[in-house]
XYZ file of C-alpha atoms in Angstrom:
453
model
C -8.506 75.146 -7.232
C -8.732 72.025 -5.081
C -5.800 73.168 -2.970
C -7.415 76.573 -2.564
C -10.680 74.952 -1.448
C -8.820 72.744 1.021
C -6.948 75.770 2.344
C -10.210 77.671 2.761
C -11.720 74.782 4.692
C -8.703 74.506 6.956
C -8.909 78.194 7.801
C -12.661 78.075 8.456
C -13.993 78.589 11.964
C -15.138 75.121 12.999
C -16.987 76.544 15.985
C -19.226 78.591 13.694
C -19.730 75.536 11.506
C -20.728 73.542 14.600
C -23.261 76.212 15.539
C -24.611 76.205 11.974
C -24.862 72.401 11.962
C -26.666 72.463 15.297
C -29.137 75.050 13.991
C -29.628 73.015 10.814
C -30.629 69.917 12.776
C -32.809 72.068 15.034
C -34.609 73.322 11.930
C -35.115 69.763 10.700
C -36.641 68.812 14.045
C -38.914 71.847 14.086
C -40.219 71.185 10.576
C -41.531 67.756 11.632
C -42.386 68.405 15.282
C -46.121 68.384 14.524
C -46.084 65.037 12.708
C -47.977 62.964 13.563
C -50.796 65.185 14.819
C -53.987 63.799 16.425
C -57.061 63.871 14.220
C -59.074 65.159 17.176
C -56.952 66.998 19.734
C -59.806 67.378 22.207
C -60.513 63.644 22.107
C -56.805 63.013 22.573
C -56.840 64.929 25.838
C -59.483 62.522 27.121
C -58.322 59.211 25.623
C -54.691 58.537 24.766
C -55.741 56.092 22.028
C -56.810 59.136 19.979
C -53.452 60.879 20.218
C -51.250 59.291 17.518
C -48.449 59.063 20.058
C -45.007 58.059 18.796
C -43.437 55.212 20.764
C -43.191 55.910 24.512
C -45.059 59.201 24.258
C -47.993 56.926 25.103
C -46.509 56.537 28.601
C -44.960 59.919 29.268
C -47.500 62.418 27.942
C -50.344 60.923 30.045
C -47.957 60.881 33.015
C -47.193 64.572 32.543
C -50.917 65.299 32.306
C -51.370 63.587 35.662
C -48.520 65.614 37.147
C -50.035 68.838 35.811
C -53.243 67.861 37.601
C -51.317 67.469 40.867
C -51.117 63.679 40.883
C -47.916 61.569 40.863
C -47.355 59.331 37.853
C -44.661 57.212 36.206
C -42.782 57.092 39.497
C -40.460 54.375 38.186
C -38.467 57.135 36.493
C -37.171 60.336 38.117
C -39.116 63.490 37.241
C -36.790 65.961 35.495
C -37.420 64.932 31.868
C -41.150 64.978 32.601
C -40.844 68.395 34.230
C -39.212 69.641 31.036
C -42.083 68.142 29.027
C -44.494 69.802 31.439
C -42.806 73.140 30.813
C -43.226 72.649 27.078
C -46.887 71.720 27.456
C -47.478 74.706 29.731
C -45.950 77.126 27.226
C -47.062 75.573 23.916
C -50.134 73.651 25.025
C -51.155 70.011 25.358
C -50.371 69.185 21.747
C -47.462 67.663 19.785
C -45.522 70.940 19.959
C -45.695 70.929 23.732
C -45.037 67.202 24.032
C -41.888 67.239 21.910
C -40.209 70.625 22.246
C -38.099 69.646 25.274
C -36.688 66.630 23.416
C -36.009 68.734 20.331
C -34.123 71.400 22.276
C -32.134 69.090 24.539
C -31.412 66.610 21.753
C -30.146 69.378 19.484
C -28.063 71.007 22.211
C -26.387 67.663 22.854
C -25.000 67.805 19.291
C -23.185 71.051 20.075
C -21.956 69.819 23.470
C -20.607 66.676 21.813
C -18.738 68.843 19.311
C -17.081 70.711 22.188
C -16.253 67.462 23.992
C -14.812 65.824 20.879
C -12.800 68.889 19.866
C -11.325 68.986 23.372
C -10.400 65.298 23.397
C -9.210 65.000 19.798
C -7.547 68.391 19.564
C -9.258 69.213 16.271
C -12.386 71.166 15.467
C -12.839 69.210 12.232
C -12.687 65.934 14.112
C -15.241 67.364 16.533
C -17.542 68.195 13.618
C -17.261 64.644 12.286
C -18.165 63.205 15.691
C -21.121 65.569 16.111
C -22.447 64.776 12.631
C -22.253 61.006 13.157
C -24.361 61.462 16.286
C -26.804 64.050 14.928
C -27.515 62.093 11.725
C -27.843 58.723 13.438
C -31.413 57.639 12.672
C -32.295 56.435 16.166
C -30.693 59.467 17.816
C -32.503 61.889 15.512
C -35.856 60.161 15.952
C -35.638 60.009 19.744
C -34.747 63.711 19.746
C -37.891 64.395 17.705
C -40.453 62.875 20.078
C -41.605 63.302 23.662
C -39.455 60.802 25.565
C -37.053 60.921 28.512
C -33.803 60.092 26.731
C -32.637 63.342 25.035
C -32.259 65.309 28.300
C -30.339 62.344 29.724
C -27.808 62.423 26.897
C -27.462 66.206 27.095
C -26.657 66.210 30.806
C -24.312 63.219 30.539
C -22.356 64.807 27.689
C -22.212 68.134 29.486
C -21.017 66.521 32.714
C -18.305 64.638 30.782
C -17.164 67.887 29.149
C -17.039 69.714 32.480
C -15.181 66.844 34.123
C -12.539 66.881 31.400
C -12.216 70.638 31.897
C -11.526 69.844 35.588
C -14.691 71.598 36.754
C -15.544 68.860 39.225
C -18.223 70.691 41.193
C -20.172 71.735 38.105
C -19.765 68.282 36.608
C -21.184 66.673 39.736
C -24.152 69.031 39.712
C -24.930 68.205 36.087
C -24.521 64.479 36.806
C -27.198 64.911 39.439
C -29.482 66.451 36.814
C -28.794 63.467 34.540
C -29.768 61.102 37.355
C -33.038 63.008 37.679
C -33.998 62.418 34.037
C -34.108 58.639 33.632
C -33.094 55.572 35.625
C -30.590 54.391 32.989
C -28.556 57.574 33.508
C -26.976 55.760 36.456
C -24.834 53.815 33.979
C -23.506 56.990 32.375
C -22.828 58.592 35.729
C -21.183 55.377 36.900
C -18.832 55.493 33.914
C -17.835 59.082 34.681
C -17.322 58.315 38.372
C -15.114 55.339 37.471
C -13.159 57.544 35.072
C -12.651 60.128 37.807
C -11.517 57.438 40.239
C -8.842 56.298 37.787
C -7.902 59.810 36.694
C -7.535 61.052 40.269
C -5.236 58.201 41.274
C -2.084 60.235 41.854
C 0.598 59.928 44.505
C 4.019 58.469 45.288
C 2.756 54.908 45.836
C -0.163 52.627 44.980
C -1.943 53.072 48.320
C -1.917 56.855 48.104
C -2.981 56.757 44.465
C -5.953 54.549 45.297
C -6.893 56.792 48.215
C -6.737 59.880 46.007
C -8.847 58.149 43.351
C -11.535 57.066 45.785
C -11.625 60.557 47.289
C -12.115 62.148 43.851
C -14.856 59.697 42.906
C -16.544 60.102 46.297
C -16.835 63.851 45.769
C -18.660 63.313 42.467
C -20.959 60.710 43.998
C -21.745 62.989 46.941
C -22.592 65.987 44.759
C -24.617 64.108 42.139
C -26.497 62.024 44.711
C -27.356 65.169 46.684
C -28.845 66.781 43.583
C -30.826 63.668 42.729
C -32.172 63.154 46.240
C -33.108 66.833 46.466
C -35.026 66.591 43.186
C -36.871 63.480 44.302
C -37.666 65.118 47.645
C -39.155 68.115 45.835
C -41.276 65.868 43.601
C -42.442 63.677 46.478
C -43.265 66.637 48.722
C -45.218 68.471 46.020
C -47.190 65.498 44.676
C -47.218 63.279 47.773
C -45.755 60.323 45.883
C -43.547 58.838 48.622
C -42.875 59.704 52.266
C -39.135 60.110 51.624
C -36.844 60.229 48.578
C -35.155 57.055 49.840
C -38.509 55.267 49.662
C -38.852 56.563 46.118
C -35.376 55.277 45.222
C -36.263 51.893 46.686
C -39.363 51.781 44.477
C -37.343 52.671 41.359
C -34.829 49.922 42.077
C -37.512 47.342 42.874
C -39.533 48.210 39.784
C -36.645 47.945 37.347
C -35.364 44.770 38.988
C -38.751 43.158 38.381
C -38.739 43.731 34.602
C -37.640 40.268 33.534
C -38.438 38.125 30.508
C -38.704 34.388 30.006
C -37.325 32.577 26.984
C -39.758 30.245 25.272
C -37.660 27.429 23.804
C -34.386 28.766 25.181
C -32.113 31.692 24.430
C -29.801 32.149 21.465
C -27.056 34.815 21.308
C -29.181 37.323 19.403
C -32.760 37.084 20.610
C -35.242 35.073 22.567
C -39.013 34.758 22.510
C -40.897 35.901 25.603
C -44.270 34.307 26.317
C -46.903 36.599 27.828
C -49.502 35.312 30.265
C -52.216 35.598 27.601
C -50.316 33.249 25.285
C -48.958 35.906 22.935
C -45.231 36.131 22.313
C -42.740 38.984 22.000
C -39.255 38.887 20.508
C -36.527 40.227 22.795
C -33.571 41.647 20.852
C -30.494 40.883 22.942
C -27.443 43.189 23.102
C -25.323 41.229 20.630
C -27.935 41.848 17.915
C -27.685 45.613 18.341
C -24.206 45.914 16.883
C -23.321 42.949 14.645
C -23.953 43.412 10.902
C -25.775 40.498 9.313
C -27.677 39.573 12.457
C -28.822 43.060 13.432
C -32.260 43.377 14.989
C -35.186 44.302 12.781
C -35.971 48.039 12.911
C -38.330 48.956 15.749
C -41.328 50.772 14.321
C -41.863 53.678 16.716
C -44.654 55.027 14.493
C -45.157 54.003 10.864
C -47.922 55.054 8.462
C -48.267 52.903 5.338
C -50.311 54.152 2.376
C -51.296 51.925 -0.562
C -52.266 53.404 -3.923
C -52.871 51.267 -7.018
C -51.050 48.334 -5.489
C -48.011 50.401 -4.502
C -47.217 51.049 -0.851
C -45.178 53.858 0.647
C -44.568 55.292 4.109
C -44.953 59.070 4.410
C -44.268 58.837 8.163
C -41.821 56.245 9.468
C -40.156 56.727 12.844
C -37.791 53.823 13.443
C -35.326 52.748 16.061
C -32.671 51.048 13.988
C -28.992 50.287 13.638
C -26.922 52.495 11.361
C -23.442 52.204 9.796
C -21.817 53.695 12.898
C -23.292 50.937 15.073
C -21.553 48.282 12.980
C -18.154 49.697 13.901
C -18.861 48.971 17.569
C -16.764 45.887 18.184
C -13.683 47.200 16.402
C -13.876 50.522 18.236
C -14.745 49.006 21.603
C -12.079 46.310 21.463
C -9.441 48.914 20.632
C -10.350 51.297 23.439
C -11.184 48.664 26.050
C -7.701 47.178 25.694
C -6.037 50.586 25.697
C -8.230 51.731 28.576
C -7.300 48.765 30.753
C -3.609 49.354 30.003
C -3.949 53.064 30.792
C -5.770 52.291 34.042
C -3.034 49.880 35.093
C -0.303 52.358 34.269
C -2.153 55.079 36.130
C -2.751 53.108 39.327
C 0.404 50.992 39.371
C 2.930 53.467 37.980
C 1.355 56.878 38.458
C 1.409 57.942 34.788
C 0.035 61.382 33.965
C -3.771 60.943 33.688
C -4.134 64.140 31.671
C -1.701 63.042 28.969
C -3.217 62.192 25.613
C -4.300 59.597 24.777
C -4.707 58.299 28.355
C -7.818 60.280 29.215
C -9.602 59.323 25.970
C -8.704 55.649 26.423
C -9.909 55.687 30.027
C -13.115 57.572 29.267
C -14.188 55.374 26.364
C -13.293 52.135 28.135
C -15.379 53.184 31.146
C -18.253 54.311 28.932
C -18.424 51.209 26.740
C -18.130 48.945 29.763
C -20.894 50.560 31.805
C -23.282 51.651 29.049
C -23.208 48.704 26.637
C -21.374 45.688 28.030
C -23.313 46.020 31.288
C -26.435 44.884 29.418
C -24.876 41.488 28.667
C -25.093 40.124 32.242
C -28.378 41.945 32.765
C -29.956 40.373 29.678
C -28.246 37.003 29.307
C -27.949 36.117 33.004
C -30.578 38.140 34.879
C -33.083 38.114 31.970
C -33.797 41.790 32.489
C -35.741 43.368 29.606
C -33.491 45.292 27.230
C -34.241 47.241 24.059
C -32.008 48.302 21.154
C -32.765 51.985 21.667
C -30.773 51.780 24.918
C -27.758 52.037 22.614
C -28.662 55.721 22.127
C -26.622 56.478 25.247
C -23.572 54.827 23.644
C -23.807 56.463 20.195
C -22.051 59.800 20.951
C -19.081 58.062 22.561
C -18.967 55.428 19.825
C -18.783 58.274 17.298
C -15.946 59.791 19.312
C -14.027 56.518 19.335
C -14.640 55.785 15.657
C -13.384 59.188 14.536
C -10.304 58.929 16.751
C -9.534 55.497 15.331
C -9.983 56.716 11.749
C -7.688 59.739 11.999
C -4.483 57.747 12.072
C -3.546 57.554 8.380
C -4.615 58.233 4.814
C -6.474 54.936 4.449
C -8.237 55.413 7.782
C -9.309 58.926 6.783
C -10.767 57.540 3.573
C -12.766 55.057 5.658
C -13.942 57.940 7.864
C -15.185 59.836 4.808
C -16.985 56.681 3.697
C -18.579 56.338 7.149
C -19.729 59.964 7.076
C -21.182 59.494 3.587
C -22.925 56.250 4.582
C -24.400 57.960 7.648
C -25.715 60.840 5.521
C -27.210 58.370 3.032
C -28.815 56.329 5.828
C -30.256 59.508 7.322
C -31.760 60.534 3.978
C -33.154 57.065 3.271
C -34.811 56.711 6.692
C -35.763 60.306 7.419
C -38.960 59.968 9.466
C -41.286 62.364 7.607
C -41.129 62.168 3.806
C -42.580 64.590 1.276
C -43.907 63.388 -2.090
C -40.666 64.526 -3.736
C -38.627 62.620 -1.148
C -40.651 59.465 -1.734
C -40.307 59.783 -5.512
C -36.546 60.210 -5.202
C -36.277 57.141 -2.973
C -38.236 55.130 -5.529
C -36.112 56.384 -8.413
C -33.038 55.154 -6.531
C -34.635 51.764 -5.950
C -34.847 52.330 -2.189
C -37.730 51.487 0.169
C -40.082 54.457 0.264
């Protein structure tokens, strides 16, 4: 019977399963899209304090309202994610449905795109499903894809551009990279990783000089296409709303703004956090990049929006949106060390010896090394040396590629596959325990298991 079940699974269409999984997570998002809901929606439209915004919705929904009124707002970030929010608010109204639908759709679509990317790189639909599930059920990833923020469209376009690039559709990949750059400023790190990958991958020729020339030419094409799309989008925004005289002036403002976001460290910095002193004397804890990924010293969960109810001396949280580490995050240093070393070796072999860049596992090693370097490790000099503000939810951009690396690493033998099953089970358990909107039955079950409710 067990063999028959295994045989049935092996013959199953993993693409259909991926579609079903994507629809399942879409349904989960849609069932909670209205929570929290403002007590007085009309008052919310006048004063944002009445809106019960989750996390950075407090910045972006008012900005979109300004844009809908014909005024520029939140110019420190490019406009595309806010345009998508504006579309949702135009169709569904200025309410939580309209605020969040663009994140729900783009965040859910990114699960399917990641499945396609992982199946392509790992050569297995089942491996692709494992990667997609680790991403979809990651608590921070799910919660960000449930609320009105800029990040889900960024991840969708970055994953799609990576998939197209690996399919050798350079023009389309560059166009989608440009869309990613138009969603959020931090997309530049993801695009930078893909451009670096293309530079290394394109390094072909009879000698080192010609290989380097070919690599730079390939990377230049991506930069030209993506930058053209971004500048065109900024020009459209600036012309329509009169924000800046030129898109280059807008880009200069974005760079200046983000360069100015620095913290001080009251009493000095330790490897995991420091305490920032505000001008009014209050203090804020800054969770530094090392605390995002190390078990035992992991940052405390960020409460995006938490409702605590006390009844007869017992407290529970029917709504609890958190940004938090999950079991996958704690695999980071093992996975990153493995692929960074292999990626550097593959890059050297590619440039110095002209090895085939399309051969497995070269392209996976190169891609993950570039991604981890420019989307996680880049925050170490920014935070520890430049004292630029960083937040743990920035790791959201790393999670899909970390899942890809973890699954690849855990497919190598029977013991490793057992660890992969354990990681999948732990991720599912974590997702259940920290699901953001809990019914009475859910809360009772958590209590019966001795878990925080």
